[in-house]
Amino acid sequence: MGEARDGVKVKRVVFVTVGTCFDALVKVADCQEVKDELYRRGYTDLLIQMGRGSYLPAKSTGDDGSLAVDYFTFSSSIADHLRSASLVISHVGSGSIFETLQLGKPLIVVVNEDLMDNHQSELAEELAERKHLYCSRPLTLHQTIASMDLNSLVPYTPGDATPVAKLINRFLGFPEES
Amino acid sequence: MSLQKARVFENSLVDSGAKGISAEFMQIYRSREVGQSYVTSVWTTLVATAHALWLMIKIRPQVVLCNGPGTCIPLCVIAFIFKVVGIRWSSIFYVESIARVKRLSLSGLLLYKLQIADQFFVQWPQLQRKYPRARYVGCLM
């Protein structure tokens, strides 16, 4: 919760990242239902990386006892935003997903139903089955936020590419390093 | 953006002493842009293939390591044709994208079915079960 400490409220930021363009996610993240639910669950700020979508969220300072809302289109690296977030809501981009999981941040992934080839939902569903994140659609984001139990998420162990390097070295005939 | 990130990463390896010189970066043409018409794609694929041939002859790589997307296909095909005619310069390794859990990408499917890659790596066990000649290496990220 945003407790007052020496009069300063602890910031709990929800970072929404949509990649290139995902208006449906920006719209639903900015809708009153979702914002109220996030505020109810103790978040104080909502920051939306909106890409080149056409829907502009309404900025808010949050001084009136509600969520502070801000947005930007793109940034060369979202790493800092991910690092300072208490909750990440992301489109299904492998980069965003694994950067977030490696930082150990709670993650809700939102599948874009408008995309033609939806193989991307395979990754979201698999990671959700393994309980590393929550998977949602724009229309069900509100319910996901309302019912999520972040303590039930299983931490993700980052992968390691060394086995691939070893297999390639072995194939090429390099001696095995001890 | 990937180019920028790759450069930054390579420089960090050089700075930390992990390697001597940074990798060289060259850009190759795409066979087809997203949403491009198939008719014009024939021409752009030919251009991409000619460019791949030029790169192949200029670099003569011992290893071709790629992860799709389709940009890698002309290079892999050229390297494979060279092998077939006896010019055994390159071993070809393909790592399927981490986003591919149950089905291979089109690039992956082509390289797998035509047995163009010397080793074909997948990051999820479901794919290894479906494509037994693939090697499962777990998630790399």
mmCIF file of C-alpha atoms in Angstrom, chain B residues 14-100:
data_model
loop_
_atom_site.group_PDB
_atom_site.id
_atom_site.type_symbol
_atom_site.label_atom_id
_atom_site.label_comp_id
_atom_site.label_asym_id
_atom_site.label_seq_id
_atom_site.Cartn_x
_atom_site.Cartn_y
_atom_site.Cartn_z
ATOM 1 C CA VAL B 14 36.065 -5.890 -25.413
ATOM 2 C CA ASP B 15 36.138 -3.367 -22.561
ATOM 3 C CA SER B 16 35.978 -6.106 -19.953
ATOM 4 C CA GLY B 17 38.812 -7.947 -21.620
ATOM 5 C CA ALA B 18 36.680 -10.962 -22.492
ATOM 6 C CA LYS B 19 37.758 -10.648 -26.099
ATOM 7 C CA GLY B 20 40.320 -8.770 -28.150
ATOM 8 C CA ILE B 21 38.449 -7.104 -30.970
ATOM 9 C CA SER B 22 34.820 -6.301 -31.472
ATOM 10 C CA ALA B 23 32.772 -8.188 -34.057
ATOM 11 C CA GLU B 24 32.221 -6.661 -37.488
ATOM 12 C CA PHE B 25 28.655 -5.811 -38.391
ATOM 13 C CA MET B 26 27.195 -5.914 -41.899
ATOM 14 C CA GLN B 27 23.594 -5.509 -42.897
ATOM 15 C CA ILE B 28 21.888 -7.788 -45.373
ATOM 16 C CA TYR B 29 18.791 -7.204 -47.412
ATOM 17 C CA ARG B 30 15.464 -8.708 -46.404
ATOM 18 C CA SER B 31 13.800 -10.998 -48.915
ATOM 19 C CA ARG B 32 10.415 -9.545 -48.030
ATOM 20 C CA GLU B 33 9.178 -6.743 -45.784
ATOM 21 C CA VAL B 34 6.150 -7.381 -43.579
ATOM 22 C CA GLY B 35 3.028 -6.907 -45.723
ATOM 23 C CA GLN B 36 4.934 -6.648 -48.997
ATOM 24 C CA SER B 37 3.122 -8.030 -52.051
ATOM 25 C CA TYR B 38 4.228 -11.461 -53.154
ATOM 26 C CA VAL B 39 4.809 -10.266 -56.715
ATOM 27 C CA THR B 40 7.428 -7.678 -55.740
ATOM 28 C CA SER B 41 8.787 -10.163 -53.192
ATOM 29 C CA VAL B 42 10.110 -12.308 -56.055
ATOM 30 C CA TRP B 43 12.380 -9.448 -57.091
ATOM 31 C CA THR B 44 13.482 -8.508 -53.563
ATOM 32 C CA THR B 45 14.203 -12.160 -52.800
ATOM 33 C CA LEU B 46 16.444 -12.327 -55.866
ATOM 34 C CA VAL B 47 18.248 -9.170 -54.757
ATOM 35 C CA ALA B 48 18.645 -10.582 -51.246
ATOM 36 C CA THR B 49 19.978 -13.850 -52.666
ATOM 37 C CA ALA B 50 22.492 -12.065 -54.901
ATOM 38 C CA HIS B 51 23.615 -10.041 -51.886
ATOM 39 C CA ALA B 52 23.928 -13.236 -49.833
ATOM 40 C CA LEU B 53 26.054 -14.787 -52.579
ATOM 41 C CA TRP B 54 28.346 -11.763 -52.602
ATOM 42 C CA LEU B 55 28.676 -11.886 -48.799
ATOM 43 C CA MET B 56 29.381 -15.612 -48.884
ATOM 44 C CA ILE B 57 32.223 -15.225 -51.356
ATOM 45 C CA LYS B 58 33.641 -12.183 -49.591
ATOM 46 C CA ILE B 59 33.539 -13.596 -46.036
ATOM 47 C CA ARG B 60 33.849 -17.368 -46.668
ATOM 48 C CA PRO B 61 32.477 -18.072 -43.168
ATOM 49 C CA GLN B 62 33.358 -21.274 -41.365
ATOM 50 C CA VAL B 63 30.228 -20.927 -39.297
ATOM 51 C CA VAL B 64 26.809 -19.554 -40.171
ATOM 52 C CA LEU B 65 24.797 -19.104 -36.967
ATOM 53 C CA CYS B 66 21.299 -17.780 -37.320
ATOM 54 C CA ASN B 67 17.944 -17.621 -35.583
ATOM 55 C CA GLY B 68 15.544 -16.717 -38.367
ATOM 56 C CA PRO B 69 13.631 -14.710 -39.301
ATOM 57 C CA GLY B 70 13.480 -15.184 -43.061
ATOM 58 C CA THR B 71 16.422 -12.838 -43.574
ATOM 59 C CA CYS B 72 18.724 -15.772 -42.906
ATOM 60 C CA ILE B 73 17.242 -18.055 -45.559
ATOM 61 C CA PRO B 74 19.136 -16.767 -48.633
ATOM 62 C CA LEU B 75 22.420 -17.010 -46.715
ATOM 63 C CA CYS B 76 21.710 -20.532 -45.503
ATOM 64 C CA VAL B 77 20.595 -21.689 -48.928
ATOM 65 C CA ILE B 78 23.708 -20.250 -50.575
ATOM 66 C CA ALA B 79 25.955 -21.852 -47.940
ATOM 67 C CA PHE B 80 24.136 -25.151 -48.456
ATOM 68 C CA ILE B 81 24.424 -25.036 -52.251
ATOM 69 C CA PHE B 82 28.142 -24.370 -51.901
ATOM 70 C CA LYS B 83 28.410 -27.475 -49.696
ATOM 71 C CA VAL B 84 26.459 -29.556 -52.180
ATOM 72 C CA VAL B 85 28.801 -28.612 -55.038
ATOM 73 C CA GLY B 86 31.793 -29.392 -52.860
ATOM 74 C CA ILE B 87 32.769 -25.974 -51.494
ATOM 75 C CA ARG B 88 32.620 -26.958 -47.838
ATOM 76 C CA TRP B 89 33.337 -23.595 -46.268
ATOM 77 C CA SER B 90 30.484 -23.278 -43.777
ATOM 78 C CA SER B 91 28.762 -25.273 -41.067
ATOM 79 C CA ILE B 92 25.222 -24.016 -40.598
ATOM 80 C CA PHE B 93 23.599 -23.738 -37.184
ATOM 81 C CA TYR B 94 20.033 -22.563 -36.671
ATOM 82 C CA VAL B 95 18.463 -21.636 -33.341
ATOM 83 C CA GLU B 96 14.671 -21.414 -33.466
ATOM 84 C CA SER B 97 13.144 -18.399 -31.744
ATOM 85 C CA ILE B 98 12.205 -18.671 -28.062
ATOM 86 C CA ALA B 99 8.728 -17.504 -29.094
ATOM 87 C CA ARG B 100 8.206 -20.755 -30.998
#
